[in-house]
GROMACS .gro file of C-alpha atoms in nm:
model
  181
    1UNK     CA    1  -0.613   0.272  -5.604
    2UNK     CA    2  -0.244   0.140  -5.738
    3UNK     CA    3  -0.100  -0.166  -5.573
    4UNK     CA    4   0.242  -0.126  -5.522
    5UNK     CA    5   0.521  -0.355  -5.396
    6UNK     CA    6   0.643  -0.323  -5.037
    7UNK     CA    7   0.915  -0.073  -4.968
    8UNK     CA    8   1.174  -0.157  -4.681
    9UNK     CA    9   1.295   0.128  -4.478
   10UNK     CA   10   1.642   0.182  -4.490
   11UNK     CA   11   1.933   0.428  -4.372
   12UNK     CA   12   2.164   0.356  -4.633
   13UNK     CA   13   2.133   0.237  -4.990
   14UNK     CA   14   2.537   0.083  -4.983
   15UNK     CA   15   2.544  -0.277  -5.126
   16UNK     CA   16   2.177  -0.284  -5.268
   17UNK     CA   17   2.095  -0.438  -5.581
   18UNK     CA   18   1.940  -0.192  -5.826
   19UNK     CA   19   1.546  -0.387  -5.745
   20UNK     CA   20   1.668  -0.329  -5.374
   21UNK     CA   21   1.698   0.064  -5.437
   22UNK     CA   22   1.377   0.099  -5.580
   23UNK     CA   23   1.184  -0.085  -5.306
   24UNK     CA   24   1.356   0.113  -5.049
   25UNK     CA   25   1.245   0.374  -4.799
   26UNK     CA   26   1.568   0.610  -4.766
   27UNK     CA   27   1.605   0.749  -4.448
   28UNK     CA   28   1.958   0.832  -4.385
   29UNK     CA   29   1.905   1.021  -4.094
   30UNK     CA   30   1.924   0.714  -3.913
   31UNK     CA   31   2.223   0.564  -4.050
   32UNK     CA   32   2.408   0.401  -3.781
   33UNK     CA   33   2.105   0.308  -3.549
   34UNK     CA   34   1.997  -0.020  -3.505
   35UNK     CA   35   1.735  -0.162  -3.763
   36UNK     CA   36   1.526  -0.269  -3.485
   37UNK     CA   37   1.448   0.065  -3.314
   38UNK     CA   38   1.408   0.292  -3.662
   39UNK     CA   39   1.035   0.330  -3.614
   40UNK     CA   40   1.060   0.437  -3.266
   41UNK     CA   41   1.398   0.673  -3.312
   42UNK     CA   42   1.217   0.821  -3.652
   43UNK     CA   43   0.977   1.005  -3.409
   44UNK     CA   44   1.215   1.126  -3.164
   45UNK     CA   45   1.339   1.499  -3.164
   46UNK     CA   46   1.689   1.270  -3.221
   47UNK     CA   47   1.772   1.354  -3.567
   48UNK     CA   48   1.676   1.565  -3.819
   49UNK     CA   49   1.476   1.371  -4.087
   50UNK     CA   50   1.460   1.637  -4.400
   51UNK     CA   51   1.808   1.784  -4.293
   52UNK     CA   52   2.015   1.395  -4.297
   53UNK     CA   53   1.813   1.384  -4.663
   54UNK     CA   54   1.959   1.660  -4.787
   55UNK     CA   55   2.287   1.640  -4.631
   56UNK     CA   56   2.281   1.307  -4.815
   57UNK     CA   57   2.193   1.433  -5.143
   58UNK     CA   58   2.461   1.739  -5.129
   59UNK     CA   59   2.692   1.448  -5.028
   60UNK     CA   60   2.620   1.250  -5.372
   61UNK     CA   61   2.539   0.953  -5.141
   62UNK     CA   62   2.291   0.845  -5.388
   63UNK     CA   63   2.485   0.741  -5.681
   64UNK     CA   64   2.388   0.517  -5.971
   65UNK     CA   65   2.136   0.315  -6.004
   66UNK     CA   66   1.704   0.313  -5.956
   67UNK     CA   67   1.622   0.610  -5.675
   68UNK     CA   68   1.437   0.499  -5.375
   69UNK     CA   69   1.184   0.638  -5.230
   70UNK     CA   70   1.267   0.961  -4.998
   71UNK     CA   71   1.141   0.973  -4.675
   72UNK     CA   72   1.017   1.305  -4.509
   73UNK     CA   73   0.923   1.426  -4.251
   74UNK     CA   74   0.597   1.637  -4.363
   75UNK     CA   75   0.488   1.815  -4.091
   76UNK     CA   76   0.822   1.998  -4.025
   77UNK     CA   77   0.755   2.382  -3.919
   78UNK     CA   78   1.105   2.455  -4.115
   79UNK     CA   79   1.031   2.251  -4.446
   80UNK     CA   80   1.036   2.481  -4.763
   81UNK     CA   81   0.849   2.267  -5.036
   82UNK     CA   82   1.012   2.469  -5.294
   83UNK     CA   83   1.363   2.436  -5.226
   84UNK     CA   84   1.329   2.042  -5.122
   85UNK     CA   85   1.151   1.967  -5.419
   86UNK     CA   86   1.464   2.130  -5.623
   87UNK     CA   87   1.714   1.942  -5.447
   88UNK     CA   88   1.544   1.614  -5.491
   89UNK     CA   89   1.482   1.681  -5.820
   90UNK     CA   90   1.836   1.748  -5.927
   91UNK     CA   91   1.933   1.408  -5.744
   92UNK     CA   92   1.707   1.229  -5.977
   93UNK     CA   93   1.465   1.150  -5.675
   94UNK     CA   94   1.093   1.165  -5.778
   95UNK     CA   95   0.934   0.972  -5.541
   96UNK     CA   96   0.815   1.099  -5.147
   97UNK     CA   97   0.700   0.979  -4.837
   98UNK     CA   98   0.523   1.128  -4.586
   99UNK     CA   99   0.749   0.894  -4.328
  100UNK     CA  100   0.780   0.919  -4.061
  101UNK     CA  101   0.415   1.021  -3.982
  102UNK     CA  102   0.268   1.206  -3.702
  103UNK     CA  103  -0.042   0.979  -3.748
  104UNK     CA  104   0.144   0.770  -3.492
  105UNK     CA  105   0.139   1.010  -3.237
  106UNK     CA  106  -0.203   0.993  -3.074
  107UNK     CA  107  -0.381   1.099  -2.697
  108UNK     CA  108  -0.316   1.430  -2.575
  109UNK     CA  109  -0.007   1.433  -2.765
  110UNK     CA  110  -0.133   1.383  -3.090
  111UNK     CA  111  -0.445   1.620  -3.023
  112UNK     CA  112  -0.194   1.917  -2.950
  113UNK     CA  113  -0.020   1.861  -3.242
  114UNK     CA  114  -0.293   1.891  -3.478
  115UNK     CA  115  -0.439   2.165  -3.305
  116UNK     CA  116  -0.136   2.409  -3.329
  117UNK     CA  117  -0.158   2.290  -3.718
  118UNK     CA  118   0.074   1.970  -3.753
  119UNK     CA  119  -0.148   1.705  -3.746
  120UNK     CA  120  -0.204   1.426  -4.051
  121UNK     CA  121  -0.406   1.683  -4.255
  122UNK     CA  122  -0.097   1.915  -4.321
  123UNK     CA  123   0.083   1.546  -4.392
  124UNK     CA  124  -0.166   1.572  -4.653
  125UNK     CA  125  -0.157   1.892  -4.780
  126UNK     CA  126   0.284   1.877  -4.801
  127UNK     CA  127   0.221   1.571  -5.010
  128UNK     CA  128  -0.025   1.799  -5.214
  129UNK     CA  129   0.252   2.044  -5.243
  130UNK     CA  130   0.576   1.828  -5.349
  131UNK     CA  131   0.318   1.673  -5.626
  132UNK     CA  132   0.275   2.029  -5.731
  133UNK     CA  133   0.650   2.048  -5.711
  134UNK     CA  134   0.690   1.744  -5.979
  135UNK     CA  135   0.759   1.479  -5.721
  136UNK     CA  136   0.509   1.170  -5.713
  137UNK     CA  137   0.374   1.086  -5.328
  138UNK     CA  138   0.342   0.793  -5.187
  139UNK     CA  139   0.137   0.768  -4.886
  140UNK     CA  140   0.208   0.586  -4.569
  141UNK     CA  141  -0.108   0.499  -4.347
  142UNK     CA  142  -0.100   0.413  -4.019
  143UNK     CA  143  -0.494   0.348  -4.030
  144UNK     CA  144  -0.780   0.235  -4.262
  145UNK     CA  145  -0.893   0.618  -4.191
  146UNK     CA  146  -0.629   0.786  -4.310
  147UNK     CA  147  -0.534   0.559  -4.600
  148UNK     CA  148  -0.877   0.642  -4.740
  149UNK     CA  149  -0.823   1.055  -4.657
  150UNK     CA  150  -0.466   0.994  -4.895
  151UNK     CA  151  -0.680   0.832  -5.175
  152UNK     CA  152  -0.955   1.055  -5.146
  153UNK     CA  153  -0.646   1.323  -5.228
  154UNK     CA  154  -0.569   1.102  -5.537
  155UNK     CA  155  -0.246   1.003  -5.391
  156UNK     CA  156  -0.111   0.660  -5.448
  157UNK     CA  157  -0.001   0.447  -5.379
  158UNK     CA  158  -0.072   0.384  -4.986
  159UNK     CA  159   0.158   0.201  -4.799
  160UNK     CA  160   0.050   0.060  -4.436
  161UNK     CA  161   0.305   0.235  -4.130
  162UNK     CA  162   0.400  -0.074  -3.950
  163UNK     CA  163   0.306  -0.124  -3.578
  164UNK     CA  164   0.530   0.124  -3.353
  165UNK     CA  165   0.757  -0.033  -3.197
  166UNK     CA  166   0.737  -0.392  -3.433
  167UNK     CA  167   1.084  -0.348  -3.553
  168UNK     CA  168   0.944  -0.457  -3.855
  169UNK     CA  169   1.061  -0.244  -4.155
  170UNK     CA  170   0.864  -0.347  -4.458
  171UNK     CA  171   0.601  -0.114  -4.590
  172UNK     CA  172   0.333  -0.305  -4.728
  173UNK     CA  173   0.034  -0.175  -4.952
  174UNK     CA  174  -0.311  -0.151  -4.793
  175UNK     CA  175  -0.529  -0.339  -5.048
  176UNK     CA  176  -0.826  -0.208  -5.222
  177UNK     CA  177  -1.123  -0.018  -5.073
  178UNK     CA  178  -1.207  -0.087  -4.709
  179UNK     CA  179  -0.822  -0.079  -4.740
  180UNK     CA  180  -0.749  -0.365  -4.525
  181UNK     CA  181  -0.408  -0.517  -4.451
   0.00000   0.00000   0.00000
């Protein structure tokens, strides 16, 4: 398994020093939202996740400089692997992240989700696909469990999903195998 440095989510990638950009988490769906509540509004039907991306990209918001890492939402019912995997490609983004997760969805919730098909599996399987695609995954883990279940799909490296609700932002690397903390 790869150790990687932490990645810090972000909504924006203004004003970043080019080491800043690659240790970032883009999410610009949640540009003007406080920093404090990104993990909890990243899970809310509030924004759209792979649409802000791409909106983003068609805006040249990226400019110069090292890519960060995109964040997607991979269980979207309306995400076409194909045509993402294009776009971010022609941006000069090769890096993905299944981020924000549905792993952090759990109870009854969480159960109906992956029953109708959308659970951490097809998380998974879309990272499968963008690989496929030409893009590298990275994983994020919200558990020991499923940060084994992305290795054991030979992706790496495997970040560790913060606590919900932490405010924290930094996306640190489980460690080798029992992929601790």
């Amino acid at each position: 398994m790869e150790i990687a440095a932490p990645l810090t989510l972000r909504a924006t990638l203004e004003g970043l020093v080019p080491a800043e950009r690659a240790r970032t988490l883009f999410l610009p769906a949640l540009a003007g939202a406080p920093e404090a509540l990104f993990d909890l509004l990243a899970l809310l039907p509030v924004c759209d996740v792979n649409g802000g991306l791409t909106a983003c990209l068609a805006a040249g918001a990226i400019g110069d400089g090292p890519a960060p890492v995109a964040a997607l939402f991979c269980v979207d019912p309306f995400l076409r692997v194909p045509d993402l995997a294009e776009v971010l490609l022609a941006a000069g983004l090769r890096r993905v992240a299944n981020y924000p997760s549905i792993q952090t969805v759990d109870g009854e919730t969480g159960r109906t989700i992956a029953a109708v098909g959308y659970g951490p599996q097809e998380e998974i399987a879309t990272l499968l696909r963008l690989r496929a695609a030409g893009l590298e995954p990275v994983g994020c883990a919200a558990s020991a469990g499923f940060a084994a279940a992305l290795a054991a799909a030979g992706i790496a490296p495997v970040l560790a999903i913060p606590a919900l609700g932490s405010g924290c932002r930094t996306f640190a690397p489980f460690t080798r195998a029992p992929f601790t903390r």
